[in-house]
Amino acid sequence: MPSLLHSRIRAKSGSNIIHAFSIHNQIRSLITGPPSSTPPTHHHTTPTAAPLPSPVPLPFFSPEVSAQQSAANGHGNGEAKPLYVPGSQADRLARVGRMSSPLRRGSHESWWSPEMGWFNAVAKTIPTYRVLDEEGHLVKGTAIPEITKEEALAMYRTMTLIPIVDNVLYQSQRQGRISFYMQCAGEEAAIVGSSAAMMEGDEMFGQYRESAALLHRGFTLDALMSQCFGNVEDKGTKGRMMPVHYSAPELGFHTITSPLATQMPQAAGAAYALKLDEDRQGDCVICYFGDGAASEGDFHAALGMNSVLGGPCIWFCRNNGFAISTPIIDQYAGDGIASRGPAYGLDTIRVDGNDALAVLSAVREARKRAVEGKKGVLVEAMTYRVGHHSTSDDSSMYRRVEEVKEWTVVDNPIHRFRAFLASKAWWDEASEEELLASHKSKVMKAFSRAEKLPKPKLGEMFNDVWGVGKGDEVPAVIMEQRAELGRLLKKYGEVWEPWKKERKRFVEEGMDVMDCDGRGS
């Protein structure tokens, strides 16, 4: 499939080593946050849980200063040890002036030290930014992001719509009416808040749990249901992809694929293309992925590419705790996904993924930094997957049912945002009942309509496999396969009941491929 980017179409040098000497005795923490003694809100464990190793913070080195600097700063008597280079004082100072900055290529700021400084974290604590607490009250000292009543209600409408969509389609899979489904339950704030922060011309790469982001962007219920049923109105994937593998080129939403993390190198390439395209300055890429995808090699390839080549890209990690079935405690020993951002030179933030306002504010700032710096920014949204990974999963095999119920009640992202709306007098119980009734009616109407529509022409399965230019012929191997299917249908399509029944589900009942030369209609 052609790139959506084609169809839709902005270093600081290191400080001189003298500057490094001038910050002697100044303690600069890279990341600040609450003291490590602050107890966590939740105390969940899994059968495989083990305590994380205590991170060793980056040591604060104190480089020795020269005699002149020491005297100038009012310390000592003008005597000091050599600055690790031989020669006279004048020679040493001249040598320092000639040294490259930073001390060695590949490091931002460093200095010589006679002591080994081992570390496994950039700070003791990476804070988690939030605006609303678990009950929907504003956190003391917080700054509410700029948001109008209309914007807030639009977010809430999408956040309350997706659970109804999820429930209907999940149950329909259990009844055999669709083949597969994945829910967004528990992650509504992370998905909708981030989508609301993006602009119309931005490119969006989803993993497979971003249907709420797509709906918030204008994807219709009819289009969503058509893709899940693979019917004739499935314009994006033409009935050839599993459910929830959406595609919406007109909305800048790139086609979702099943293999984990494959969208990440694609997003890095798209961001680089935006950087080079003069007509797309000001646009941005957002790439969604989970904590499980961050364990894939594509994660490192993508962030490495983006950090070196540049390009405005928001790397949005939904850290929901479990990947497909592996608790994060068994995935990594470091401090989440956010700790990896500084290693790639990316501006990084950790945000409460169940707080819609915090996500909105963080992603807005992330987008600003990405566009202005033409670079990548990493956002780790701490959330919780309430539903099973998919209809092929039973999460009770690797986590307690009581744990899921507790998260649903204690830290529900929809309840938190609704409490905020009520505190602003933007929402009430009557409005809630009316909205949910409207959602259910629209979802069931779109569901019933999509289920009754036929599937596309059978011959569609052979289209778009190769990129064929105008006037060029389709490769022979495709024509041969198409002809073979046509011959089989002509031989068995009317006499074998399973095929006879299945043919009736397609437009033209397969007649478009039932020509032995493979040319079709």
Short mmCIF file of C-alpha atoms in Angstrom, two decimals:
data_model
loop_
_atom_site.label_atom_id
_atom_site.label_comp_id
_atom_site.label_asym_id
_atom_site.label_seq_id
_atom_site.Cartn_x
_atom_site.Cartn_y
_atom_site.Cartn_z
CA MET A 1 0.00 0.00 0.00
CA PRO A 2 1.43 3.44 -0.88
CA SER A 3 2.63 5.50 2.04
CA LEU A 4 -0.04 7.73 3.55
CA LEU A 5 2.63 10.37 3.88
CA HIS A 6 2.78 10.72 0.09
CA SER A 7 -0.94 11.15 -0.12
CA ARG A 8 -1.14 13.79 2.66
CA ILE A 9 1.48 15.83 2.01
CA ARG A 10 11.61 21.75 11.76
CA ALA A 11 22.71 20.90 18.35
CA LYS A 12 23.40 22.53 20.73
CA SER A 13 27.17 22.25 21.05
CA GLY A 14 28.56 21.00 24.33
CA SER A 15 29.82 23.40 26.94
CA ASN A 16 33.49 24.15 27.19
CA ILE A 17 35.24 22.10 29.82
CA ILE A 18 35.87 25.32 31.74
CA HIS A 19 32.10 25.54 32.18
CA ALA A 20 32.14 22.04 33.61
CA PHE A 21 34.68 23.19 36.17
CA SER A 22 32.57 26.24 37.06
CA ILE A 23 29.67 24.09 38.24
CA HIS A 24 31.85 22.62 40.97
CA ASN A 25 29.82 21.75 44.05
CA GLN A 26 26.51 22.58 42.30
CA ILE A 27 24.15 19.63 42.62
CA ARG A 28 21.86 19.40 39.59
CA SER A 29 19.27 16.62 39.65
CA LEU A 30 18.17 15.64 36.16
CA ILE A 31 14.73 14.70 37.36
CA THR A 32 12.94 15.84 40.47
CA GLY A 33 9.95 14.31 42.19
CA PRO A 34 8.47 13.15 45.46
CA PRO A 35 10.77 11.51 47.99
CA SER A 36 11.36 7.82 47.53
CA SER A 37 9.68 7.19 50.87
CA THR A 38 6.30 8.25 49.45
CA PRO A 39 4.10 5.11 49.51
CA PRO A 40 2.53 3.96 46.22
CA THR A 41 -1.20 4.31 45.69
CA HIS A 42 -1.65 0.68 44.70
CA HIS A 43 -0.06 -2.41 46.15
CA HIS A 44 -0.68 -5.05 43.52
CA THR A 45 1.41 -8.13 43.08
CA THR A 46 1.34 -11.02 40.68
CA PRO A 47 2.34 -14.63 41.24
CA THR A 48 5.64 -13.90 39.51
CA ALA A 49 6.25 -10.55 41.17
CA ALA A 50 9.61 -9.77 42.70
CA PRO A 51 10.86 -6.45 44.06
CA LEU A 52 12.68 -4.23 41.61
CA PRO A 53 16.35 -3.63 42.36
CA SER A 54 17.02 -0.36 44.13
CA PRO A 55 18.39 2.04 41.49
CA VAL A 56 21.77 3.55 42.13
CA PRO A 57 21.56 7.26 41.22
CA LEU A 58 24.01 8.97 38.95
CA PRO A 59 26.87 10.12 41.21
CA PHE A 60 27.67 13.81 41.48
CA PHE A 61 31.31 14.05 40.50
CA SER A 62 33.36 16.99 41.79
CA PRO A 63 36.18 17.72 39.34
CA GLU A 64 39.30 19.24 40.78
CA VAL A 65 39.76 22.88 39.89
CA SER A 66 42.92 24.72 38.98
CA ALA A 67 44.87 26.91 41.41
CA GLN A 68 43.79 30.07 39.61
CA GLN A 69 40.14 29.07 39.66
CA SER A 70 40.36 28.10 43.31
CA ALA A 71 41.91 31.45 44.25
CA ALA A 72 39.44 33.34 42.08
CA ASN A 73 36.56 31.63 43.87
CA GLY A 74 38.01 32.57 47.26
CA HIS A 75 39.05 29.06 48.17
CA GLY A 76 42.50 27.87 49.17
CA ASN A 77 45.83 29.60 48.78
CA GLY A 78 46.22 29.31 45.05
CA GLU A 79 47.64 25.78 45.20
CA ALA A 80 45.82 22.87 43.60
CA LYS A 81 46.53 19.51 42.08
CA PRO A 82 47.16 19.28 38.33
CA LEU A 83 44.15 18.97 36.06
CA TYR A 84 45.23 15.47 35.08
CA VAL A 85 47.62 16.78 32.40
CA PRO A 86 51.39 17.24 32.69
CA GLY A 87 53.27 20.49 32.25
CA SER A 88 53.26 23.91 33.81
CA GLN A 89 50.17 25.74 34.97
CA ALA A 90 50.16 27.79 31.75
CA ASP A 91 50.52 24.62 29.69
CA ARG A 92 47.66 23.02 31.52
CA LEU A 93 45.37 25.99 31.06
CA ALA A 94 46.26 26.18 27.37
CA ARG A 95 45.61 22.48 27.04
CA VAL A 96 42.20 22.85 28.64
CA GLY A 97 41.33 25.63 26.21
CA ARG A 98 42.23 23.44 23.24
CA MET A 99 40.29 20.41 24.44
CA SER A 100 37.16 19.53 22.54
CA SER A 101 33.81 20.16 24.13
CA PRO A 102 32.33 17.94 25.37
CA LEU A 103 35.20 16.02 26.92
CA ARG A 104 34.66 13.11 24.55
CA ARG A 105 32.42 12.87 21.55
CA GLY A 106 29.29 10.95 22.44
CA SER A 107 28.76 12.56 25.84
CA HIS A 108 27.07 15.87 26.56
CA GLU A 109 29.00 16.96 29.64
CA SER A 110 31.64 14.98 31.41
CA TRP A 111 34.84 15.40 33.34
CA TRP A 112 37.82 13.37 34.39
CA SER A 113 37.60 11.61 37.72
CA PRO A 114 40.03 9.38 39.60
CA GLU A 115 37.09 7.47 41.07
CA MET A 116 34.91 4.89 39.32
CA GLY A 117 31.34 6.12 39.12
CA TRP A 118 29.01 3.23 38.43
CA PHE A 119 25.29 3.91 38.07
CA ASN A 120 22.14 2.25 36.69
CA ALA A 121 19.65 5.13 36.76
CA VAL A 122 19.69 8.83 35.96
CA ALA A 123 17.89 9.74 39.18
CA LYS A 124 16.35 8.15 42.23
CA THR A 125 12.82 8.99 41.17
CA ILE A 126 11.10 9.70 37.86
CA PRO A 127 7.97 11.64 38.80
CA THR A 128 4.53 10.88 37.36
CA TYR A 129 2.76 14.04 36.26
CA ARG A 130 -0.93 14.33 37.12
CA VAL A 131 -3.64 16.98 37.29
CA LEU A 132 -6.49 14.95 38.81
CA ASP A 133 -6.28 12.46 41.65
CA GLU A 134 -8.12 9.11 41.70
CA GLU A 135 -11.35 10.79 42.76
CA GLY A 136 -11.20 13.46 40.08
CA HIS A 137 -10.11 16.31 42.38
CA LEU A 138 -7.47 18.77 41.27
CA VAL A 139 -4.04 18.03 42.69
CA LYS A 140 -2.70 20.79 44.93
CA GLY A 141 -0.51 23.20 43.03
CA THR A 142 -1.45 21.84 39.61
CA ALA A 143 -2.06 23.92 36.50
CA ILE A 144 -5.22 22.98 34.62
CA PRO A 145 -4.51 22.76 30.89
CA GLU A 146 -6.36 25.23 28.68
CA ILE A 147 -9.56 23.46 27.70
CA THR A 148 -13.01 24.70 26.71
CA LYS A 149 -16.26 23.13 27.75
CA GLU A 150 -16.81 21.90 24.18
CA GLU A 151 -13.37 20.27 24.05
CA ALA A 152 -13.85 18.60 27.42
CA LEU A 153 -17.28 17.25 26.54
CA ALA A 154 -16.01 15.98 23.18
CA MET A 155 -13.32 14.01 25.01
CA TYR A 156 -15.84 12.64 27.48
CA ARG A 157 -18.24 11.59 24.72
CA THR A 158 -15.49 9.51 23.10
CA MET A 159 -14.34 8.09 26.44
CA THR A 160 -17.87 6.88 27.21
CA LEU A 161 -18.54 5.67 23.65
CA ILE A 162 -15.63 3.24 23.37
CA PRO A 163 -16.71 0.98 26.32
CA ILE A 164 -20.08 0.43 24.62
CA VAL A 165 -18.38 -0.33 21.30
CA ASP A 166 -16.01 -2.69 23.08
CA ASN A 167 -18.79 -4.53 24.89
CA VAL A 168 -20.92 -5.06 21.77
CA LEU A 169 -18.05 -6.25 19.59
CA TYR A 170 -16.47 -8.37 22.33
CA GLN A 171 -19.75 -10.21 22.88
CA SER A 172 -20.30 -10.55 19.13
CA GLN A 173 -16.96 -12.35 18.86
CA ARG A 174 -18.01 -14.71 21.61
CA GLN A 175 -21.14 -15.43 19.53
CA GLY A 176 -19.07 -16.13 16.42
CA ARG A 177 -20.27 -13.07 14.52
CA ILE A 178 -16.78 -11.59 14.12
CA SER A 179 -13.47 -13.42 14.35
CA PHE A 180 -11.46 -11.34 16.83
CA TYR A 181 -11.51 -8.22 18.99
CA MET A 182 -9.36 -6.15 21.35
CA GLN A 183 -10.73 -3.78 24.01
CA CYS A 184 -9.60 -0.35 25.18
CA ALA A 185 -10.97 -0.80 28.73
CA GLY A 186 -8.98 1.06 31.38
CA GLU A 187 -6.95 3.07 28.88
CA GLU A 188 -9.61 5.50 27.69
CA ALA A 189 -7.95 8.58 29.21
CA ALA A 190 -4.53 7.81 27.75
CA ILE A 191 -5.88 7.21 24.25
CA VAL A 192 -8.45 10.01 24.04
CA GLY A 193 -6.34 12.59 25.90
CA SER A 194 -3.39 12.06 23.58
CA SER A 195 -5.54 12.13 20.45
CA ALA A 196 -7.19 15.38 21.58
CA ALA A 197 -3.76 17.01 21.87
CA MET A 198 -2.85 16.35 18.23
CA MET A 199 -3.62 18.56 15.23
CA GLU A 200 -5.58 17.76 12.09
CA GLY A 201 -2.57 17.40 9.80
CA ASP A 202 -0.61 15.09 12.12
CA GLU A 203 0.24 11.49 11.26
CA MET A 204 -0.90 8.75 13.62
CA PHE A 205 0.58 5.27 13.96
CA GLY A 206 -1.46 2.95 16.17
CA GLN A 207 -0.64 -0.41 17.67
CA TYR A 208 -4.10 -1.97 17.91
CA ARG A 209 -5.78 -0.51 21.00
CA GLU A 210 -6.24 3.01 19.62
CA SER A 211 -9.77 2.78 18.26
CA ALA A 212 -10.82 5.53 20.69
CA ALA A 213 -8.18 7.85 19.24
CA LEU A 214 -9.48 7.17 15.76
CA LEU A 215 -13.09 7.77 16.78
CA HIS A 216 -12.10 11.04 18.43
CA ARG A 217 -10.45 12.06 15.17
CA GLY A 218 -13.66 11.63 13.21
CA PHE A 219 -13.74 7.94 12.26
CA THR A 220 -17.40 6.95 12.05
CA LEU A 221 -19.09 4.06 13.81
CA ASP A 222 -20.16 2.72 10.42
CA ALA A 223 -16.54 2.70 9.23
CA LEU A 224 -15.36 1.02 12.44
CA MET A 225 -18.01 -1.68 12.29
CA SER A 226 -17.40 -2.26 8.58
CA GLN A 227 -13.73 -2.98 9.22
CA CYS A 228 -14.51 -5.40 12.04
CA PHE A 229 -16.99 -7.26 9.84
CA GLY A 230 -14.81 -6.95 6.72
CA ASN A 231 -17.78 -5.94 4.59
CA VAL A 232 -18.06 -4.12 1.29
CA GLU A 233 -17.79 -0.72 3.01
CA ASP A 234 -14.43 -1.53 4.59
CA LYS A 235 -12.61 1.06 2.51
CA GLY A 236 -9.32 0.83 4.36
CA THR A 237 -8.55 -2.88 4.34
CA LYS A 238 -11.24 -4.20 1.95
CA GLY A 239 -12.17 -7.15 4.14
CA ARG A 240 -8.66 -8.58 4.07
CA MET A 241 -7.49 -7.78 7.61
CA MET A 242 -8.44 -8.99 11.07
CA PRO A 243 -10.87 -6.85 13.07
CA VAL A 244 -9.42 -3.77 14.84
CA HIS A 245 -6.75 -3.39 12.13
CA TYR A 246 -8.09 -0.02 11.07
CA SER A 247 -6.87 2.24 8.28
CA ALA A 248 -7.97 5.80 7.59
CA PRO A 249 -5.68 7.64 5.14
CA GLU A 250 -8.04 10.61 5.05
CA LEU A 251 -7.51 11.08 8.81
CA GLY A 252 -3.76 10.50 8.73
CA PHE A 253 -4.18 7.15 10.50
CA HIS A 254 -1.78 4.55 9.11
CA THR A 255 -2.89 0.96 8.70
CA ILE A 256 -2.50 -1.18 11.81
CA THR A 257 -0.62 -4.44 11.37
CA SER A 258 -0.47 -7.44 13.69
CA PRO A 259 3.29 -7.90 14.27
CA LEU A 260 4.34 -6.09 17.42
CA ALA A 261 6.22 -2.77 17.11
CA THR A 262 6.50 -2.75 13.30
CA GLN A 263 4.83 0.66 13.29
CA MET A 264 7.73 2.20 15.20
CA PRO A 265 10.43 2.27 12.47
CA GLN A 266 7.69 3.39 10.08
CA ALA A 267 6.86 6.31 12.38
CA ALA A 268 10.54 7.27 12.60
CA GLY A 269 10.71 7.33 8.82
CA ALA A 270 7.52 9.38 8.58
CA ALA A 271 8.88 11.91 11.08
CA TYR A 272 12.11 12.23 9.07
CA ALA A 273 10.05 12.76 5.91
CA LEU A 274 8.11 15.56 7.64
CA LYS A 275 11.38 17.16 8.67
CA LEU A 276 12.54 17.27 5.04
CA ASP A 277 9.22 18.36 3.52
CA GLU A 278 8.91 22.16 3.39
CA ASP A 279 5.16 21.86 2.89
CA ARG A 280 4.70 19.85 6.09
CA GLN A 281 6.55 22.04 8.57
CA GLY A 282 4.48 22.26 11.74
CA ASP A 283 3.02 18.75 11.37
CA CYS A 284 3.92 15.96 13.76
CA VAL A 285 3.84 12.17 14.13
CA ILE A 286 2.48 10.30 17.13
CA CYS A 287 3.34 6.63 17.49
CA TYR A 288 1.45 4.49 20.02
CA PHE A 289 3.02 1.39 21.52
CA GLY A 290 2.77 -0.68 24.68
CA ASP A 291 5.25 -1.81 27.29
CA GLY A 292 5.47 -5.14 25.48
CA ALA A 293 6.42 -3.46 22.20
CA ALA A 294 9.19 -1.65 24.07
CA SER A 295 10.81 -5.07 24.57
CA GLU A 296 11.09 -5.55 20.80
CA GLY A 297 14.14 -4.70 18.75
CA ASP A 298 12.07 -2.35 16.58
CA PHE A 299 11.66 -0.07 19.60
CA HIS A 300 15.41 0.54 19.82
CA ALA A 301 15.85 0.74 16.06
CA ALA A 302 13.11 3.36 15.80
CA LEU A 303 14.23 5.55 18.71
CA GLY A 304 17.82 5.32 17.57
CA MET A 305 16.88 6.39 14.05
CA ASN A 306 14.70 9.24 15.28
CA SER A 307 17.28 10.51 17.76
CA VAL A 308 19.99 10.67 15.09
CA LEU A 309 18.07 11.75 11.98
CA GLY A 310 15.50 13.88 13.76
CA GLY A 311 11.92 14.54 12.80
CA PRO A 312 8.92 15.57 14.95
CA CYS A 313 7.64 12.40 16.63
CA ILE A 314 5.85 11.71 19.89
CA TRP A 315 6.61 8.22 21.16
CA PHE A 316 3.55 7.46 23.28
CA CYS A 317 3.92 4.39 25.47
CA ARG A 318 0.80 2.95 27.06
CA ASN A 319 2.43 1.16 29.97
CA ASN A 320 -0.60 -0.88 31.02
CA GLY A 321 1.31 -3.36 33.14
CA PHE A 322 1.06 -6.62 31.26
CA ALA A 323 1.85 -6.58 27.52
CA ILE A 324 0.00 -9.64 26.20
CA SER A 325 0.38 -11.81 29.30
CA THR A 326 3.69 -10.94 30.92
CA PRO A 327 3.70 -8.59 33.94
CA ILE A 328 6.15 -5.73 33.59
CA ILE A 329 8.08 -7.11 36.55
CA ASP A 330 9.14 -9.93 34.22
CA GLN A 331 9.85 -7.63 31.27
CA TYR A 332 12.50 -5.27 32.59
CA ALA A 333 14.42 -4.35 35.73
CA GLY A 334 14.88 -0.67 34.94
CA ASP A 335 12.61 2.21 35.90
CA GLY A 336 9.84 1.79 33.37
CA ILE A 337 10.07 2.93 29.76
CA ALA A 338 10.73 6.59 30.60
CA SER A 339 14.22 5.76 31.85
CA ARG A 340 15.18 4.79 28.29
CA GLY A 341 14.40 8.20 26.80
CA PRO A 342 17.49 10.04 28.10
CA ALA A 343 19.70 7.28 26.71
CA TYR A 344 18.52 8.28 23.24
CA GLY A 345 18.71 12.00 23.99
CA LEU A 346 14.91 12.38 23.96
CA ASP A 347 12.93 14.81 26.06
CA THR A 348 10.94 12.47 28.29
CA ILE A 349 8.01 12.63 30.68
CA ARG A 350 6.04 10.10 32.71
CA VAL A 351 2.35 10.91 33.08
CA ASP A 352 -0.64 9.43 34.89
CA GLY A 353 -2.31 7.63 32.00
CA ASN A 354 -5.65 7.44 33.83
CA ASP A 355 -5.80 11.23 34.08
CA ALA A 356 -7.22 12.65 30.84
CA LEU A 357 -6.21 16.22 31.66
CA ALA A 358 -2.63 15.27 32.52
CA VAL A 359 -2.30 13.30 29.27
CA LEU A 360 -3.77 16.18 27.27
CA SER A 361 -1.38 18.67 28.84
CA ALA A 362 1.69 16.44 28.54
CA VAL A 363 1.10 15.53 24.90
CA ARG A 364 0.44 19.15 23.97
CA GLU A 365 3.82 20.09 25.40
CA ALA A 366 5.41 17.03 23.80
CA ARG A 367 4.04 18.06 20.43
CA LYS A 368 5.35 21.61 20.90
CA ARG A 369 8.84 20.33 21.71
CA ALA A 370 8.81 17.82 18.86
CA VAL A 371 7.73 20.34 16.22
CA GLU A 372 9.96 23.20 17.36
CA GLY A 373 13.00 20.97 17.79
CA LYS A 374 12.23 18.65 14.86
CA LYS A 375 13.00 15.77 17.19
CA GLY A 376 11.50 12.88 19.10
CA VAL A 377 9.84 13.15 22.52
CA LEU A 378 8.97 10.18 24.74
CA VAL A 379 5.79 10.07 26.82
CA GLU A 380 5.17 7.14 29.16
CA ALA A 381 1.53 6.95 30.24
CA MET A 382 1.10 4.79 33.34
CA THR A 383 -2.26 3.04 33.04
CA TYR A 384 -3.84 -0.37 33.55
CA ARG A 385 -5.37 -2.83 31.08
CA VAL A 386 -8.70 -3.76 32.65
CA GLY A 387 -9.83 -6.06 29.84
CA HIS A 388 -8.22 -9.20 28.54
CA HIS A 389 -5.46 -8.65 26.02
CA SER A 390 -7.83 -9.84 23.30
CA THR A 391 -10.62 -12.33 22.74
CA SER A 392 -7.86 -14.96 22.50
CA ASP A 393 -6.68 -14.25 26.05
CA ASP A 394 -7.76 -15.19 29.57
CA SER A 395 -6.02 -12.72 31.88
CA SER A 396 -7.13 -14.61 35.00
CA MET A 397 -4.29 -16.99 34.24
CA TYR A 398 -1.67 -14.36 35.09
CA ARG A 399 -3.40 -11.85 37.41
CA ARG A 400 -6.00 -11.91 40.14
CA VAL A 401 -9.59 -11.07 39.23
CA GLU A 402 -9.81 -9.04 42.46
CA GLU A 403 -6.97 -6.84 41.25
CA VAL A 404 -8.84 -5.98 38.05
CA LYS A 405 -12.01 -5.16 39.97
CA GLU A 406 -10.11 -2.89 42.33
CA TRP A 407 -8.61 -0.88 39.49
CA THR A 408 -12.03 -0.55 37.87
CA VAL A 409 -13.45 1.01 41.03
CA VAL A 410 -10.51 2.80 42.64
CA ASP A 411 -8.84 4.36 39.60
CA ASN A 412 -11.37 4.52 36.79
CA PRO A 413 -10.30 7.08 34.15
CA ILE A 414 -13.87 7.78 33.04
CA HIS A 415 -15.08 8.37 36.60
CA ARG A 416 -12.15 10.69 37.28
CA PHE A 417 -12.84 12.86 34.25
CA ARG A 418 -16.59 12.91 34.89
CA ALA A 419 -15.94 14.20 38.42
CA PHE A 420 -13.90 17.04 36.94
CA LEU A 421 -16.71 17.92 34.52
CA ALA A 422 -19.24 17.91 37.35
CA SER A 423 -17.02 20.17 39.44
CA LYS A 424 -17.09 22.70 36.58
CA ALA A 425 -20.90 22.37 36.34
CA TRP A 426 -20.44 21.04 32.79
CA TRP A 427 -22.14 17.70 33.47
CA ASP A 428 -24.95 16.15 35.48
CA GLU A 429 -26.77 12.86 35.93
CA ALA A 430 -29.49 13.63 33.38
CA SER A 431 -26.88 14.41 30.73
CA GLU A 432 -25.11 11.14 31.57
CA GLU A 433 -28.23 9.02 31.09
CA GLU A 434 -29.10 10.76 27.84
CA LEU A 435 -25.56 10.34 26.46
CA LEU A 436 -25.27 6.64 27.28
CA ALA A 437 -28.69 5.91 25.78
CA SER A 438 -27.69 7.77 22.61
CA HIS A 439 -24.36 5.92 22.43
CA LYS A 440 -26.02 2.53 22.76
CA SER A 441 -28.60 3.31 20.10
CA LYS A 442 -25.98 4.50 17.60
CA VAL A 443 -23.64 1.58 18.26
CA MET A 444 -26.37 -1.03 17.83
CA LYS A 445 -27.63 0.65 14.67
CA ALA A 446 -24.14 0.67 13.13
CA PHE A 447 -23.55 -2.93 14.29
CA SER A 448 -26.76 -4.24 12.75
CA ARG A 449 -26.14 -2.41 9.49
CA ALA A 450 -22.55 -3.62 9.12
CA GLU A 451 -23.45 -7.23 9.86
CA LYS A 452 -25.99 -7.32 7.03
CA LEU A 453 -23.73 -5.89 4.33
CA PRO A 454 -22.00 -8.36 1.97
CA LYS A 455 -18.27 -8.83 1.79
CA PRO A 456 -16.28 -7.20 -1.04
CA LYS A 457 -15.73 -8.92 -4.35
CA LEU A 458 -13.72 -12.08 -3.86
CA GLY A 459 -11.18 -10.80 -6.35
CA GLU A 460 -10.21 -8.00 -3.97
CA MET A 461 -7.89 -10.40 -2.16
CA PHE A 462 -5.53 -10.25 -5.14
CA ASN A 463 -5.46 -6.46 -5.42
CA ASP A 464 -2.86 -4.15 -3.82
CA VAL A 465 -0.41 -7.01 -3.28
CA TRP A 466 2.01 -5.45 -5.76
CA GLY A 467 2.34 -1.78 -6.58
CA VAL A 468 1.39 -1.71 -10.26
CA GLY A 469 1.82 1.48 -12.26
CA LYS A 470 -0.67 2.77 -14.78
CA GLY A 471 -0.51 0.65 -17.91
CA ASP A 472 1.59 -2.09 -16.23
CA GLU A 473 0.41 -5.67 -15.89
CA VAL A 474 -0.16 -7.50 -12.64
CA PRO A 475 2.64 -10.05 -12.02
CA ALA A 476 1.94 -13.49 -13.46
CA VAL A 477 2.02 -15.22 -10.07
CA ILE A 478 -0.99 -13.18 -8.94
CA MET A 479 -2.90 -13.89 -12.13
CA GLU A 480 -2.17 -17.60 -11.78
CA GLN A 481 -3.46 -17.73 -8.20
CA ARG A 482 -6.58 -15.81 -9.17
CA ALA A 483 -7.25 -18.16 -12.07
CA GLU A 484 -6.76 -21.19 -9.83
CA LEU A 485 -9.36 -19.94 -7.36
CA GLY A 486 -11.73 -19.31 -10.25
CA ARG A 487 -11.33 -22.86 -11.53
CA LEU A 488 -11.95 -24.33 -8.09
CA LEU A 489 -15.10 -22.26 -7.62
CA LYS A 490 -16.43 -23.32 -11.00
CA LYS A 491 -15.80 -26.96 -10.12
CA TYR A 492 -17.00 -27.05 -6.49
CA GLY A 493 -18.84 -23.76 -5.85
CA GLU A 494 -22.27 -25.11 -6.78
CA VAL A 495 -21.96 -28.68 -5.57
CA TRP A 496 -20.13 -28.45 -2.22
CA GLU A 497 -22.50 -26.94 0.35
CA PRO A 498 -19.90 -25.09 2.52
CA TRP A 499 -18.55 -23.26 -0.55
CA LYS A 500 -22.00 -22.68 -1.96
CA LYS A 501 -23.08 -21.07 1.30
CA GLU A 502 -19.89 -19.01 1.68
CA ARG A 503 -20.09 -17.63 -1.88
CA LYS A 504 -23.37 -15.92 -1.09
CA ARG A 505 -21.61 -13.65 1.44
CA PHE A 506 -19.57 -11.93 -1.29
CA VAL A 507 -20.53 -9.32 -3.85
CA GLU A 508 -21.14 -11.13 -7.16
CA GLU A 509 -20.80 -14.42 -5.23
CA GLY A 510 -17.29 -14.99 -6.57
CA MET A 511 -18.24 -14.66 -10.22
CA ASP A 512 -15.55 -11.99 -10.65
CA VAL A 513 -12.81 -14.63 -10.37
CA MET A 514 -14.56 -17.50 -12.14
CA ASP A 515 -12.77 -17.11 -15.45
CA CYS A 516 -10.01 -19.56 -16.17
CA ASP A 517 -7.67 -17.07 -17.82
CA GLY A 518 -7.63 -15.08 -14.59
CA ARG A 519 -8.63 -11.76 -16.16
CA GLY A 520 -11.86 -11.32 -14.20
CA SER A 521 -14.35 -8.47 -14.42
#
